[in-house]
PDB file of C-alpha atoms in Angstrom:
ATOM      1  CA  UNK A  71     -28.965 -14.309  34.611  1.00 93.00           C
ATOM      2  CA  UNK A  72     -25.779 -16.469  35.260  1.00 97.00           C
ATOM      3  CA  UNK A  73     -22.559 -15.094  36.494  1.00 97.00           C
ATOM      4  CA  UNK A  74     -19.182 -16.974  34.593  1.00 97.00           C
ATOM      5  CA  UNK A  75     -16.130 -17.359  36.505  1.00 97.00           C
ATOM      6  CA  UNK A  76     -13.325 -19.532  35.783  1.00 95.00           C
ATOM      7  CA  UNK A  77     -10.875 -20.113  37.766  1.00 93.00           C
ATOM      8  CA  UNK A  78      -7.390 -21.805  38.394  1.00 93.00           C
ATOM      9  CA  UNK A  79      -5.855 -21.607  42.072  1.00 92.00           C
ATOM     10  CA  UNK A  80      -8.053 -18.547  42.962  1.00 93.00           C
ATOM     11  CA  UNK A  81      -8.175 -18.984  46.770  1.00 93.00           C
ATOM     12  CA  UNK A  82      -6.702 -16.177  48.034  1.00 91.00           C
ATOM     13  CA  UNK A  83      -9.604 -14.018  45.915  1.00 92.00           C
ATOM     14  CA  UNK A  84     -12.488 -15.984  44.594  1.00 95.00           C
ATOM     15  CA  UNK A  85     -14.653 -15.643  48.020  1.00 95.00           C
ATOM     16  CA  UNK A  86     -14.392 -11.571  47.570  1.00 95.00           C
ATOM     17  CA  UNK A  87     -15.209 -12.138  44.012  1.00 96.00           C
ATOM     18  CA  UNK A  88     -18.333 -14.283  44.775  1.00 96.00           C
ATOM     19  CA  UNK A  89     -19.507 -12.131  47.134  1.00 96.00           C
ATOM     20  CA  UNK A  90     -18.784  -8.924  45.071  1.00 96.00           C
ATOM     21  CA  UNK A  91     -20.831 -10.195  42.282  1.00 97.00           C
ATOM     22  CA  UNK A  92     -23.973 -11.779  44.446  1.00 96.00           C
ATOM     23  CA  UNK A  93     -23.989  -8.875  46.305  1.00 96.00           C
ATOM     24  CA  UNK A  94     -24.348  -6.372  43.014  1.00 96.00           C
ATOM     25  CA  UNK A  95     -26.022  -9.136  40.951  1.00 96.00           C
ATOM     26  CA  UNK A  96     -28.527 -10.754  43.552  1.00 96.00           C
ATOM     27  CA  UNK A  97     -30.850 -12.115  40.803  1.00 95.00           C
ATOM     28  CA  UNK A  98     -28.090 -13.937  38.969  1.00 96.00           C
ATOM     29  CA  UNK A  99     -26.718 -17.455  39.655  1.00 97.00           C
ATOM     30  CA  UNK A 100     -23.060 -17.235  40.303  1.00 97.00           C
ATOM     31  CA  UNK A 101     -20.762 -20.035  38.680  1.00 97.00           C
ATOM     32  CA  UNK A 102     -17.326 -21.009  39.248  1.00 97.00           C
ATOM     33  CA  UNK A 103     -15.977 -23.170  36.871  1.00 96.00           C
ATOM     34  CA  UNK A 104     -12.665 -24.865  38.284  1.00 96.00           C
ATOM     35  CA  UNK A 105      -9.587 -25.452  35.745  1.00 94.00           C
ATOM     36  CA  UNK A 106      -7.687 -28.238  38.158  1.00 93.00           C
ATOM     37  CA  UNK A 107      -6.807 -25.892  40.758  1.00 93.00           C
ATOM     38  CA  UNK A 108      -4.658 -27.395  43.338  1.00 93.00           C
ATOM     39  CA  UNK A 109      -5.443 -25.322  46.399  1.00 92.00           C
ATOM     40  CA  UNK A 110      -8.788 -24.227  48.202  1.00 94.00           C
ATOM     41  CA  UNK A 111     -10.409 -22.624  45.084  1.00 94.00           C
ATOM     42  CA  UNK A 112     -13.658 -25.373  45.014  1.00 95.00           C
ATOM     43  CA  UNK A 113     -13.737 -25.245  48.958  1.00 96.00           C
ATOM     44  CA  UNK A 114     -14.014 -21.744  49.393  1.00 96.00           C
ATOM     45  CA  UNK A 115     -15.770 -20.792  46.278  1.00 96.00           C
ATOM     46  CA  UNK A 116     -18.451 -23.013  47.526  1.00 96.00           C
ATOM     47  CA  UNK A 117     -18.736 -21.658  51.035  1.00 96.00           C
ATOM     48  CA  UNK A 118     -19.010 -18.779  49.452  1.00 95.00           C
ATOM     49  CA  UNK A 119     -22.229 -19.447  47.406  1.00 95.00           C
ATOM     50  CA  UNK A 120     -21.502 -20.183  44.356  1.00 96.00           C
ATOM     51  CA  UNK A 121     -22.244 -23.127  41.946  1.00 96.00           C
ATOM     52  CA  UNK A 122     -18.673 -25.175  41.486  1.00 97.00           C
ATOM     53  CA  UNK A 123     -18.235 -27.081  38.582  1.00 96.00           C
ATOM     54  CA  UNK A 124     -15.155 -28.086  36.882  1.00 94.00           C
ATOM     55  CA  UNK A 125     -13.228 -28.654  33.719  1.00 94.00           C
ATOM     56  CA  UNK A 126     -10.116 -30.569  33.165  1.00 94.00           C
ATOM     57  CA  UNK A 127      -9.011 -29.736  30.108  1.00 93.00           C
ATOM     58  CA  UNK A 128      -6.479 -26.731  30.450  1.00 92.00           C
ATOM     59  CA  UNK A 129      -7.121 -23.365  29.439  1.00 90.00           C
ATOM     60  CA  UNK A 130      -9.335 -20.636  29.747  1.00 90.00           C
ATOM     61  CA  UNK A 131     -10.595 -21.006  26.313  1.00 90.00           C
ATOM     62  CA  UNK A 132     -11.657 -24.831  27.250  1.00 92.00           C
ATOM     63  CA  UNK A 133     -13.218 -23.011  30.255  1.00 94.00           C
ATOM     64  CA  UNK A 134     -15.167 -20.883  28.692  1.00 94.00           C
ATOM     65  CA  UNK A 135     -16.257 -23.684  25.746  1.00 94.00           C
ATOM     66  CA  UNK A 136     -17.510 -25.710  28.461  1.00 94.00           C
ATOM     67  CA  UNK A 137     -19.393 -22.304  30.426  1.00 95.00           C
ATOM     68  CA  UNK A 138     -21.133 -21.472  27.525  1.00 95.00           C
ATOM     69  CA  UNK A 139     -22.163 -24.965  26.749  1.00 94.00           C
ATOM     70  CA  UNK A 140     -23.022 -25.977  30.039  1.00 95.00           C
ATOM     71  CA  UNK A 141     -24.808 -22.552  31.569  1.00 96.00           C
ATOM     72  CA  UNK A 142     -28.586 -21.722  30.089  1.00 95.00           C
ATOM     73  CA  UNK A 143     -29.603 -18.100  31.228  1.00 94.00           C
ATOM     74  CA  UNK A 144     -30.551 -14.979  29.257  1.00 93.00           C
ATOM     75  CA  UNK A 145     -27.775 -12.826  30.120  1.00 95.00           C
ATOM     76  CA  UNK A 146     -24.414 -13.861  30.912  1.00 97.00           C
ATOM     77  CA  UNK A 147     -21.756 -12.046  32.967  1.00 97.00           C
ATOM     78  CA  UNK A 148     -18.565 -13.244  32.573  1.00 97.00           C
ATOM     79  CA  UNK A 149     -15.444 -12.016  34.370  1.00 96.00           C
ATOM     80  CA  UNK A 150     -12.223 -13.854  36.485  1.00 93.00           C
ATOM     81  CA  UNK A 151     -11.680 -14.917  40.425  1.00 92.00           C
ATOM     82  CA  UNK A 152      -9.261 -12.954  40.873  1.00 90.00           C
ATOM     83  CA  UNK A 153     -11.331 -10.270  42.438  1.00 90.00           C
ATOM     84  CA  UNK A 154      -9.816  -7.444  39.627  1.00 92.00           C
ATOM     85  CA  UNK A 155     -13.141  -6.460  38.172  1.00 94.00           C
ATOM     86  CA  UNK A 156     -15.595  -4.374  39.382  1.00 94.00           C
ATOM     87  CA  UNK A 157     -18.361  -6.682  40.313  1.00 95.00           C
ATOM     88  CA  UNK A 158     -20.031  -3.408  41.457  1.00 95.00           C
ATOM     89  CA  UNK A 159     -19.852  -2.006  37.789  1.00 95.00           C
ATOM     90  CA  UNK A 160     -22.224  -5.303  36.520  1.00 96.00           C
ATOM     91  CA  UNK A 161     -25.420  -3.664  36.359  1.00 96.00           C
ATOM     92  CA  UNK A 162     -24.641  -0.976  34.242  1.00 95.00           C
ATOM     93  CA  UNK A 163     -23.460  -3.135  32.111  1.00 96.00           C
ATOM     94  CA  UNK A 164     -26.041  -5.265  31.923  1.00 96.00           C
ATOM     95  CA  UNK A 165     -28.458  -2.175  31.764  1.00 95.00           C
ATOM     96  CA  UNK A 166     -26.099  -1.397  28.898  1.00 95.00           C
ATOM     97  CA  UNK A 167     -26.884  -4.504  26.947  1.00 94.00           C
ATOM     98  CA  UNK A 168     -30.639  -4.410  27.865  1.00 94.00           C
ATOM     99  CA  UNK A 169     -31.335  -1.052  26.460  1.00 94.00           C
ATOM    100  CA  UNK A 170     -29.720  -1.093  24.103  1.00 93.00           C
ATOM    101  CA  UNK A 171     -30.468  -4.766  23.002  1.00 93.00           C
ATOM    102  CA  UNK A 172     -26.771  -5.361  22.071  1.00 95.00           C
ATOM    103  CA  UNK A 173     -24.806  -8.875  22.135  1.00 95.00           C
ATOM    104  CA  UNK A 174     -22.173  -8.062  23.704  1.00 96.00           C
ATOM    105  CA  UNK A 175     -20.844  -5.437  26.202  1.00 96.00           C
ATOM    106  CA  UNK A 176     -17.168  -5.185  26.831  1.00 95.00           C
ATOM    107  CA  UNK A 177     -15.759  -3.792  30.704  1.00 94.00           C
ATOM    108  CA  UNK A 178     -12.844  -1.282  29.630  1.00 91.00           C
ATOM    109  CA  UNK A 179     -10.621  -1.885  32.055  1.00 88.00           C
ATOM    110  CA  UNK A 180      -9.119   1.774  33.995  1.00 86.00           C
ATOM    111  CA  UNK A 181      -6.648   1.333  36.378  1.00 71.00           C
ATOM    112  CA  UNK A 182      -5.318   3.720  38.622  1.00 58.00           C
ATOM    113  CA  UNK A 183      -3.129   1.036  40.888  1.00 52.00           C
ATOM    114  CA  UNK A 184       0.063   0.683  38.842  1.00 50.00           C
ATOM    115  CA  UNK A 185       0.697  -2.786  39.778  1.00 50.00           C
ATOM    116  CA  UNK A 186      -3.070  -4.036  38.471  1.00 48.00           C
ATOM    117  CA  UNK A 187      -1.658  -3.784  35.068  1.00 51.00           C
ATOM    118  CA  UNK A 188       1.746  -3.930  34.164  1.00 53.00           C
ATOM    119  CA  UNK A 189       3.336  -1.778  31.192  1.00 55.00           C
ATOM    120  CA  UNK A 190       4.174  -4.291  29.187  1.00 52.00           C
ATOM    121  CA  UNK A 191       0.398  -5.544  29.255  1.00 59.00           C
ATOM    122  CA  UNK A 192      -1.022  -2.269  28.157  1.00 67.00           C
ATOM    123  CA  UNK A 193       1.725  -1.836  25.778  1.00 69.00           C
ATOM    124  CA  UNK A 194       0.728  -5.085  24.238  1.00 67.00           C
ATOM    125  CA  UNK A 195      -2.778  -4.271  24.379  1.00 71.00           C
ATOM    126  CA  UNK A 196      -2.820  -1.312  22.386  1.00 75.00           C
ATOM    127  CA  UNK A 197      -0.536  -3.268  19.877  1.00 74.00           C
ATOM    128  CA  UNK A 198      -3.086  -6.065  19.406  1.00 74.00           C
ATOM    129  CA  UNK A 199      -5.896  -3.806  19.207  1.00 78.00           C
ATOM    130  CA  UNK A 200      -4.499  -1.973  16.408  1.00 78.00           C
ATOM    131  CA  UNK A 201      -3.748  -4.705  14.281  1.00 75.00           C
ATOM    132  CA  UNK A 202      -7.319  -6.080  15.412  1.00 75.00           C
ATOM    133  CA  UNK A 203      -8.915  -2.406  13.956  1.00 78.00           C
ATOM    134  CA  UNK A 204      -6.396  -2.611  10.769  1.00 76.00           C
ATOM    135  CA  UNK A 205      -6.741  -6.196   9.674  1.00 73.00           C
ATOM    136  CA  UNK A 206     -11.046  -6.145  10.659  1.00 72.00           C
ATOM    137  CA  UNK A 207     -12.144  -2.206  10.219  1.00 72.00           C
ATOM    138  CA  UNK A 208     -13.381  -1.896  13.661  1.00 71.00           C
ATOM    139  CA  UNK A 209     -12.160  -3.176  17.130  1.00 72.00           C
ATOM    140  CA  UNK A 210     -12.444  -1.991  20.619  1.00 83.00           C
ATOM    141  CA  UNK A 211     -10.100   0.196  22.934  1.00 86.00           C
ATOM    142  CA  UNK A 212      -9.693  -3.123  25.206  1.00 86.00           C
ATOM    143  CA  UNK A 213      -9.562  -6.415  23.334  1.00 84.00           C
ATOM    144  CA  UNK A 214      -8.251  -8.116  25.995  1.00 83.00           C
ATOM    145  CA  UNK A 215     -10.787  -7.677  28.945  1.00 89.00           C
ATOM    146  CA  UNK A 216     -12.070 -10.461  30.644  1.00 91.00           C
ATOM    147  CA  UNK A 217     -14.769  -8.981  32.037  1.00 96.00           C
ATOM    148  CA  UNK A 218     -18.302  -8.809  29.401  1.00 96.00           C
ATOM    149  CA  UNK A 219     -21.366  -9.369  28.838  1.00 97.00           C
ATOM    150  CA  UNK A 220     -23.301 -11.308  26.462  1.00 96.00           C
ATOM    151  CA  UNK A 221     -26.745 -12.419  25.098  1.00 95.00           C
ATOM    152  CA  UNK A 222     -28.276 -15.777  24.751  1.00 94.00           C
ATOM    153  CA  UNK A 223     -27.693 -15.604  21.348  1.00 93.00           C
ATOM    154  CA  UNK A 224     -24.452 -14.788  21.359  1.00 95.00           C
ATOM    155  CA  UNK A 225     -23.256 -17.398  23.788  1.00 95.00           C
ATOM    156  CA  UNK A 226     -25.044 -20.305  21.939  1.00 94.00           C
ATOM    157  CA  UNK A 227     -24.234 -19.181  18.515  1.00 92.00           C
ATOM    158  CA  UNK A 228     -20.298 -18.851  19.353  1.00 92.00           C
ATOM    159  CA  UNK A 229     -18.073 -21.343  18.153  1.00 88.00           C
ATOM    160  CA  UNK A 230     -15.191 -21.709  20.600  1.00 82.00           C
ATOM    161  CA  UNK A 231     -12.630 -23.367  19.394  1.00 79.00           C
ATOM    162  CA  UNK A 232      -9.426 -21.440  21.612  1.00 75.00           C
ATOM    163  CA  UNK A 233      -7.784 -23.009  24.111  1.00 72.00           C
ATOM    164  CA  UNK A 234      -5.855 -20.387  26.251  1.00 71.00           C
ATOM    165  CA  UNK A 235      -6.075 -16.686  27.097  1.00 69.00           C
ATOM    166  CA  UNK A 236      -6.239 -15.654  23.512  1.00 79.00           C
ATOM    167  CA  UNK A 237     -10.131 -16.458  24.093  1.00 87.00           C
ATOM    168  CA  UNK A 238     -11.127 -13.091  24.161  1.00 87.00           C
ATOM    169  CA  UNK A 239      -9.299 -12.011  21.159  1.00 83.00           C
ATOM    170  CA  UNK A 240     -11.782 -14.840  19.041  1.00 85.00           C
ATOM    171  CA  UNK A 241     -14.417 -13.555  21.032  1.00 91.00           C
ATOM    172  CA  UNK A 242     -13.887 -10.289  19.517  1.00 88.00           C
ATOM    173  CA  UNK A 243     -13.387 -11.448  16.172  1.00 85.00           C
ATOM    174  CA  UNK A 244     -16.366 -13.053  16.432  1.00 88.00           C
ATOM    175  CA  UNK A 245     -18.491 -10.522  17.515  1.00 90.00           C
ATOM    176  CA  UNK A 246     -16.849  -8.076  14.721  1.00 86.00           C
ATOM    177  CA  UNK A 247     -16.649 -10.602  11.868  1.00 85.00           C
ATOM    178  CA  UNK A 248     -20.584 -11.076  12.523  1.00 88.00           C
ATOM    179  CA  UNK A 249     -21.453  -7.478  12.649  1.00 88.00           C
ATOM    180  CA  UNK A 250     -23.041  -7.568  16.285  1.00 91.00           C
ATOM    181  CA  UNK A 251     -24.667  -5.064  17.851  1.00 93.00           C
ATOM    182  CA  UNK A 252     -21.415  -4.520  20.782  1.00 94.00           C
ATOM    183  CA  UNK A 253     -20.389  -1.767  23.198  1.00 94.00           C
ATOM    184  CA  UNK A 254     -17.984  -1.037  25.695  1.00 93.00           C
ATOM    185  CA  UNK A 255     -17.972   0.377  29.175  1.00 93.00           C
ATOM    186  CA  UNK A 256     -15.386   1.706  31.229  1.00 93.00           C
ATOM    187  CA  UNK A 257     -15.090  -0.235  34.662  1.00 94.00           C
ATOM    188  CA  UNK A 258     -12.727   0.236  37.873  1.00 93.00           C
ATOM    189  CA  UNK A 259      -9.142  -2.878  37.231  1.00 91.00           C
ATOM    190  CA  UNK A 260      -8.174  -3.426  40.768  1.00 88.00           C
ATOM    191  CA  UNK A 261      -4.862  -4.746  41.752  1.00 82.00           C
ATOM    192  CA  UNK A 262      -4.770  -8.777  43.126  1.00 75.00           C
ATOM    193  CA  UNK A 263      -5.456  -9.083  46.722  1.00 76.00           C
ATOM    194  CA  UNK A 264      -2.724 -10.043  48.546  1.00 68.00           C
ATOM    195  CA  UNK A 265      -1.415 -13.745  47.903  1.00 64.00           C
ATOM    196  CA  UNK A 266      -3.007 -13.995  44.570  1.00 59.00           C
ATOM    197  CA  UNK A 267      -0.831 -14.220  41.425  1.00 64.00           C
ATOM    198  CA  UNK A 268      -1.215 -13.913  38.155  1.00 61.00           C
ATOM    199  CA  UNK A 269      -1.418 -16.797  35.733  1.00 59.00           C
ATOM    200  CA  UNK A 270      -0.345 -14.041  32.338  1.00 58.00           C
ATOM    201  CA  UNK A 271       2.667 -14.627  31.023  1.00 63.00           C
ATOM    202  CA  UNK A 272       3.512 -11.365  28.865  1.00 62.00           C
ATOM    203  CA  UNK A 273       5.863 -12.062  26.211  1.00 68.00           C
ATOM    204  CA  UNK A 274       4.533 -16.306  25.625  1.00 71.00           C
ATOM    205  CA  UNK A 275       0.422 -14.879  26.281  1.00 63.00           C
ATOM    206  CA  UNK A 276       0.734 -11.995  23.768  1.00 67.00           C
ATOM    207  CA  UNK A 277       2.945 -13.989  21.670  1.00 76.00           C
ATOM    208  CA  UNK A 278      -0.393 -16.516  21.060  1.00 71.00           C
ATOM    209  CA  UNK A 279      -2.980 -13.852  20.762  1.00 68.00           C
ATOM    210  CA  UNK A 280      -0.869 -12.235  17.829  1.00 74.00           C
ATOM    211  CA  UNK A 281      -0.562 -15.298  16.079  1.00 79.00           C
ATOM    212  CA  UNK A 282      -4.131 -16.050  16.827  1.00 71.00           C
ATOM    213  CA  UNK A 283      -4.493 -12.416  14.992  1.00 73.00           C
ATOM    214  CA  UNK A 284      -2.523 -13.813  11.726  1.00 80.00           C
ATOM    215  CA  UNK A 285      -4.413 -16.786  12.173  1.00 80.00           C
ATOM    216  CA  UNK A 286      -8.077 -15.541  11.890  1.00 75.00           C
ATOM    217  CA  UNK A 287      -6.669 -13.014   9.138  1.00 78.00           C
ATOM    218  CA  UNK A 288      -6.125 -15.925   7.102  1.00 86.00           C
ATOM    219  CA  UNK A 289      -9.132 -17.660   8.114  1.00 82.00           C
ATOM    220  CA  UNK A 290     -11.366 -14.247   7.292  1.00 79.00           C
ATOM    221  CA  UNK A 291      -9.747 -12.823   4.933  1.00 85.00           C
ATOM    222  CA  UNK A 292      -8.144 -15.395   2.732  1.00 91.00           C
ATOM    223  CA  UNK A 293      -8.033 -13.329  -0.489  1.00 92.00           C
ATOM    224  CA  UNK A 294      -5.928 -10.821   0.916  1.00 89.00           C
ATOM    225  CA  UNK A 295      -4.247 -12.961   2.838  1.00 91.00           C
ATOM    226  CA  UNK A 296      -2.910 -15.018  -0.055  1.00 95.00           C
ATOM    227  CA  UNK A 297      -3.350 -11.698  -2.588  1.00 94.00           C
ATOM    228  CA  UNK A 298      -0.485 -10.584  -0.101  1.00 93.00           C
ATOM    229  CA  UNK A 299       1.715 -13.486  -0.639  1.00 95.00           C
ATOM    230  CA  UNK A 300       0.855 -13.379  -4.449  1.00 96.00           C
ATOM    231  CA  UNK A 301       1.914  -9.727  -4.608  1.00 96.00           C
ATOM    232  CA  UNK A 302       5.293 -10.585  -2.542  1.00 96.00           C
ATOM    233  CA  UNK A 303       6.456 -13.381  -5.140  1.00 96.00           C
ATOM    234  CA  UNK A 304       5.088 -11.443  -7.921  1.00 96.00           C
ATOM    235  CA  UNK A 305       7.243  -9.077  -7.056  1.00 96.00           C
ATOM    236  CA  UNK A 306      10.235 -10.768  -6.131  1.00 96.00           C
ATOM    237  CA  UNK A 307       9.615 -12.350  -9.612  1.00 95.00           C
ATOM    238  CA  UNK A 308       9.792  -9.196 -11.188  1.00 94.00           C
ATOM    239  CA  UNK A 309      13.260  -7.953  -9.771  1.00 93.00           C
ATOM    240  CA  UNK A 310      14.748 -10.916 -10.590  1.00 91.00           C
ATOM    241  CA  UNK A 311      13.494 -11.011 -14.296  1.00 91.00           C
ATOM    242  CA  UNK A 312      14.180  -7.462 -14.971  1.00 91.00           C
ATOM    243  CA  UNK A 313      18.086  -8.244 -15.585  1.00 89.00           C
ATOM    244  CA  UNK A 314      17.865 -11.095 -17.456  1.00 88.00           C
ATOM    245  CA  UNK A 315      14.951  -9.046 -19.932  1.00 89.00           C
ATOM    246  CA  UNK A 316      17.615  -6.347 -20.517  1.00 87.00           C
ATOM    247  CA  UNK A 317      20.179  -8.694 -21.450  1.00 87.00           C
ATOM    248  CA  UNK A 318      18.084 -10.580 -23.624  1.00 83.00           C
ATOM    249  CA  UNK A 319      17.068  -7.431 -25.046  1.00 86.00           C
ATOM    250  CA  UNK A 320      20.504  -6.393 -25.434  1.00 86.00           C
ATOM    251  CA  UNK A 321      22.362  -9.794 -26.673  1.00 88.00           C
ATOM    252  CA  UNK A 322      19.514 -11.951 -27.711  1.00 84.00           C
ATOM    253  CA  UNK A 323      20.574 -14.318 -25.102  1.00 83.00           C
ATOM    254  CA  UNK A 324      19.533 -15.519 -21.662  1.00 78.00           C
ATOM    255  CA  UNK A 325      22.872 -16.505 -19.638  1.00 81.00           C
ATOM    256  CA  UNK A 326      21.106 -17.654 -16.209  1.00 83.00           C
ATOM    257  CA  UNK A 327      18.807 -20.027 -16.775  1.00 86.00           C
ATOM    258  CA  UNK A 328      18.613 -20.842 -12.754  1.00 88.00           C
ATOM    259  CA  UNK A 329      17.507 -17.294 -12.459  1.00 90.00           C
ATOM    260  CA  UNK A 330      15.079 -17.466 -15.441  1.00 89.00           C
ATOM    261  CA  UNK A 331      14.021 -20.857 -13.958  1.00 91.00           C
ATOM    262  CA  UNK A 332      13.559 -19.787 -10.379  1.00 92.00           C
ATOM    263  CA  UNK A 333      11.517 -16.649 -11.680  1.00 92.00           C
ATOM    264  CA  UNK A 334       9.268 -18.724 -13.973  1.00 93.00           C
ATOM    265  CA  UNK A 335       8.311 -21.145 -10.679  1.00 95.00           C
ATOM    266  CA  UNK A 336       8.097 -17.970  -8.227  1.00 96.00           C
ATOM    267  CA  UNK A 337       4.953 -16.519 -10.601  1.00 96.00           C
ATOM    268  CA  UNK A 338       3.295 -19.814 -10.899  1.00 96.00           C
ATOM    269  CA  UNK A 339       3.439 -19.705  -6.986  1.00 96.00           C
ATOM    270  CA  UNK A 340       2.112 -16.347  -7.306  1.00 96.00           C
ATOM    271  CA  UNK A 341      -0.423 -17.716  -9.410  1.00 97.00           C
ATOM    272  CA  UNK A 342      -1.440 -20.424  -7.179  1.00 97.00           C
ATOM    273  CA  UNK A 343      -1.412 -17.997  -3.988  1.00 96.00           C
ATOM    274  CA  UNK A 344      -4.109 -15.919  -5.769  1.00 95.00           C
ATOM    275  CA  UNK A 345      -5.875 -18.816  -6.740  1.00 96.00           C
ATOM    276  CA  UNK A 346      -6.217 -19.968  -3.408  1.00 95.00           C
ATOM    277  CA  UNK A 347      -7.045 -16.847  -2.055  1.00 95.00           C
ATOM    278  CA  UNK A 348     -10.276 -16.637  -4.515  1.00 95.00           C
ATOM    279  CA  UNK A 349     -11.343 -20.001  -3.684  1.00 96.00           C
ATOM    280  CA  UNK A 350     -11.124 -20.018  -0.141  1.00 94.00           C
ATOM    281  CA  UNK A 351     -12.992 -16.458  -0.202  1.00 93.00           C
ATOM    282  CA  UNK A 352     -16.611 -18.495  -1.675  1.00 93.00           C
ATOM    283  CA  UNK A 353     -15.801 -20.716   0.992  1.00 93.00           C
ATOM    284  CA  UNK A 354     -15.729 -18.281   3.972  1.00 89.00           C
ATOM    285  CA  UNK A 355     -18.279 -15.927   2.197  1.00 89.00           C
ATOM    286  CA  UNK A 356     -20.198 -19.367   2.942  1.00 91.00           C
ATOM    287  CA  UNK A 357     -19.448 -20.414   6.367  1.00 87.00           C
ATOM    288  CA  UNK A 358     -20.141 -16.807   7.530  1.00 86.00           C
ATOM    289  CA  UNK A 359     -23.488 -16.913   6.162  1.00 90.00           C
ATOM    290  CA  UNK A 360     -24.300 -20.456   7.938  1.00 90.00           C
ATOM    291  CA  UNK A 361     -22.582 -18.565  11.222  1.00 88.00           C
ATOM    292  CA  UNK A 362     -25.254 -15.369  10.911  1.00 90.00           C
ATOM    293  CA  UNK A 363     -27.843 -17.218  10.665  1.00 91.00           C
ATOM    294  CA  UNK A 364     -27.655 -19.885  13.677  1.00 89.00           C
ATOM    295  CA  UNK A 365     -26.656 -16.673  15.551  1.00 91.00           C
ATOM    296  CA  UNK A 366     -30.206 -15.420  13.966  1.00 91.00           C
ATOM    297  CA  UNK A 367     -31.720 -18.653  15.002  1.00 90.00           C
ATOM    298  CA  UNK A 368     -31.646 -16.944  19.207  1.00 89.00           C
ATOM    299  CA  UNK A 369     -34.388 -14.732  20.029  1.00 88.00           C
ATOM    300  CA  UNK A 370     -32.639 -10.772  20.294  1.00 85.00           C
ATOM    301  CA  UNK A 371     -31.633  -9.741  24.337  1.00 85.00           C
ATOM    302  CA  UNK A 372     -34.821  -8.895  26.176  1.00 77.00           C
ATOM    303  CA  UNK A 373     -35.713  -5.346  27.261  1.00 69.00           C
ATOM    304  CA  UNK A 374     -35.080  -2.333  25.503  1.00 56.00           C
ATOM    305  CA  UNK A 375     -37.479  -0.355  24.267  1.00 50.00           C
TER     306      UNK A 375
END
């Protein structure tokens, strides 16, 4: 079992969150993967017992590429140094997963300090997870949580390809777009100790992960992606044709050829939008398949019954 933490200038909290985690965890190896921190975060995490190792590519998404490439266990626990999850709230998760035999187990964060998660956060998560459940079918009540747990299988069948905090968005999408066996759990969100800030930026962070949304729409769902943009033109194409019909009807004539003209190229684009929508729907049909099975390719999560 491996413990996953990355971290970037972390000192003030990454000892308690070492020791929180070896303490509930004892059987698991606990990693801290450094992101170019410029203050005591490798010192102290390593006094504290854990295994340092760093990455120097920015971003928690090229964090996490290089944990999940880098760590071999079983189970993985993943979760930040900033001491706000429960490390005490890792075995049932991990029971979770074993019992269950499920790829992934999501910590739904509860907070009853109102500075561990600002308004504006939870506002935005609740936003994000409803497009999430609207664009996908299904989601979860906390897309944004840091703090899971995955199988073998899931960790060396994930292609991660995000750079920044909108990891666990594509983590999601991956899990639903897959059809994994998932869960969630409600665990304890504690506030930052004291001198540890946060690296979220609200309005630039959210701001990604929604257009990381739009993004793997189009990616996964490229027929009605484009069908969407089809129907738009088509449309538009309509309302401006609908005059120049009736006067034609009426006179014989077509005065506005610019109109006519602009109409004509707006339901070729409409044509092309579909088009493109149809082709690039074989394509990901395709890729998904090749995706299930090297995901298929990992023995299931041990245990269970």
């Amino acid at each position: 079992m491996a413990v996953l933490l990355p971290c970037y200038n972390e000192e003030a909290a990454i000892a308690q969150t070492v020791a929180g985690f070896r303490a509930a965890l004892p059987e698991a190896v606990v990693y801290v993967f450094d992101n170019n921190s410029t203050d005591r975060t490798v010192e102290i995490a390593r006094a504290a017992g854990a295994v340092v190792r760093r990455e120097r590519v920015q971003g928690k998404g090229a964090v996490v590429r290089r944990m999940f490439a880098d760590v071999d266990a079983d189970v993985y626990v993943m979760a930040d140094g900033d001491a706000t999850y429960d490390a005490e709230s890792a075995p049932a998760l991990v029971a979770r997963m074993l019992d269950e035999r499920l790829d992934m187990v999501v910590g739904s964060r509860v907070h009853e300090a109102s500075d561990a998660y600002r308004r504006g956060h939870q506002f935005g998560n609740r936003l994000l997870t409803g497009m999430l459940a609207r664009l996908f079918g299904r989601s979860f009540t906390d897309i944004l949580s840091g703090y899971r747990v995955f199988s073998r299988r899931f960790v060396k069948s994930y292609p991660a390809l995000s750079t920044g905090f909108e990891i666990e968005t594509d983590i999601s999408v991956h899990a639903l777009e897959l059809k994994m066996p998932v869960a969630e759990v409600e665990t304890p969100y504690h506030a930052r100790p004291a001198g540890s800030e946060s690296k979220l930026s609200t309005y630039s962070d959210g701001w990604r992960i929604l257009t990381t949304i739009v993004t793997l729409y189009r990616i996964e769902r490229p027929l009605l992606y484009f069908g969407a943009i089809g129907t738009v033109l088509a449309l538009i194409a309509v309302g401006l044709s609908v005059p120049l019909a009736l006067t034609y009807a009426r006179t014989g004539l077509v005065p506005r050829f610019p109109t006519a003209i602009g109409a004509t190229g707006l339901v070729i684009l409409a044509a092309l939008s579909f088009t493109a929508g149809i082709i690039l729907d074989t394509v990901v049909r395709g890729r998904r398949e090749v995706r299930r099975l090297a995901y298929l390719a990992y023995p299931a999560p041990p245990g269970g019954a």
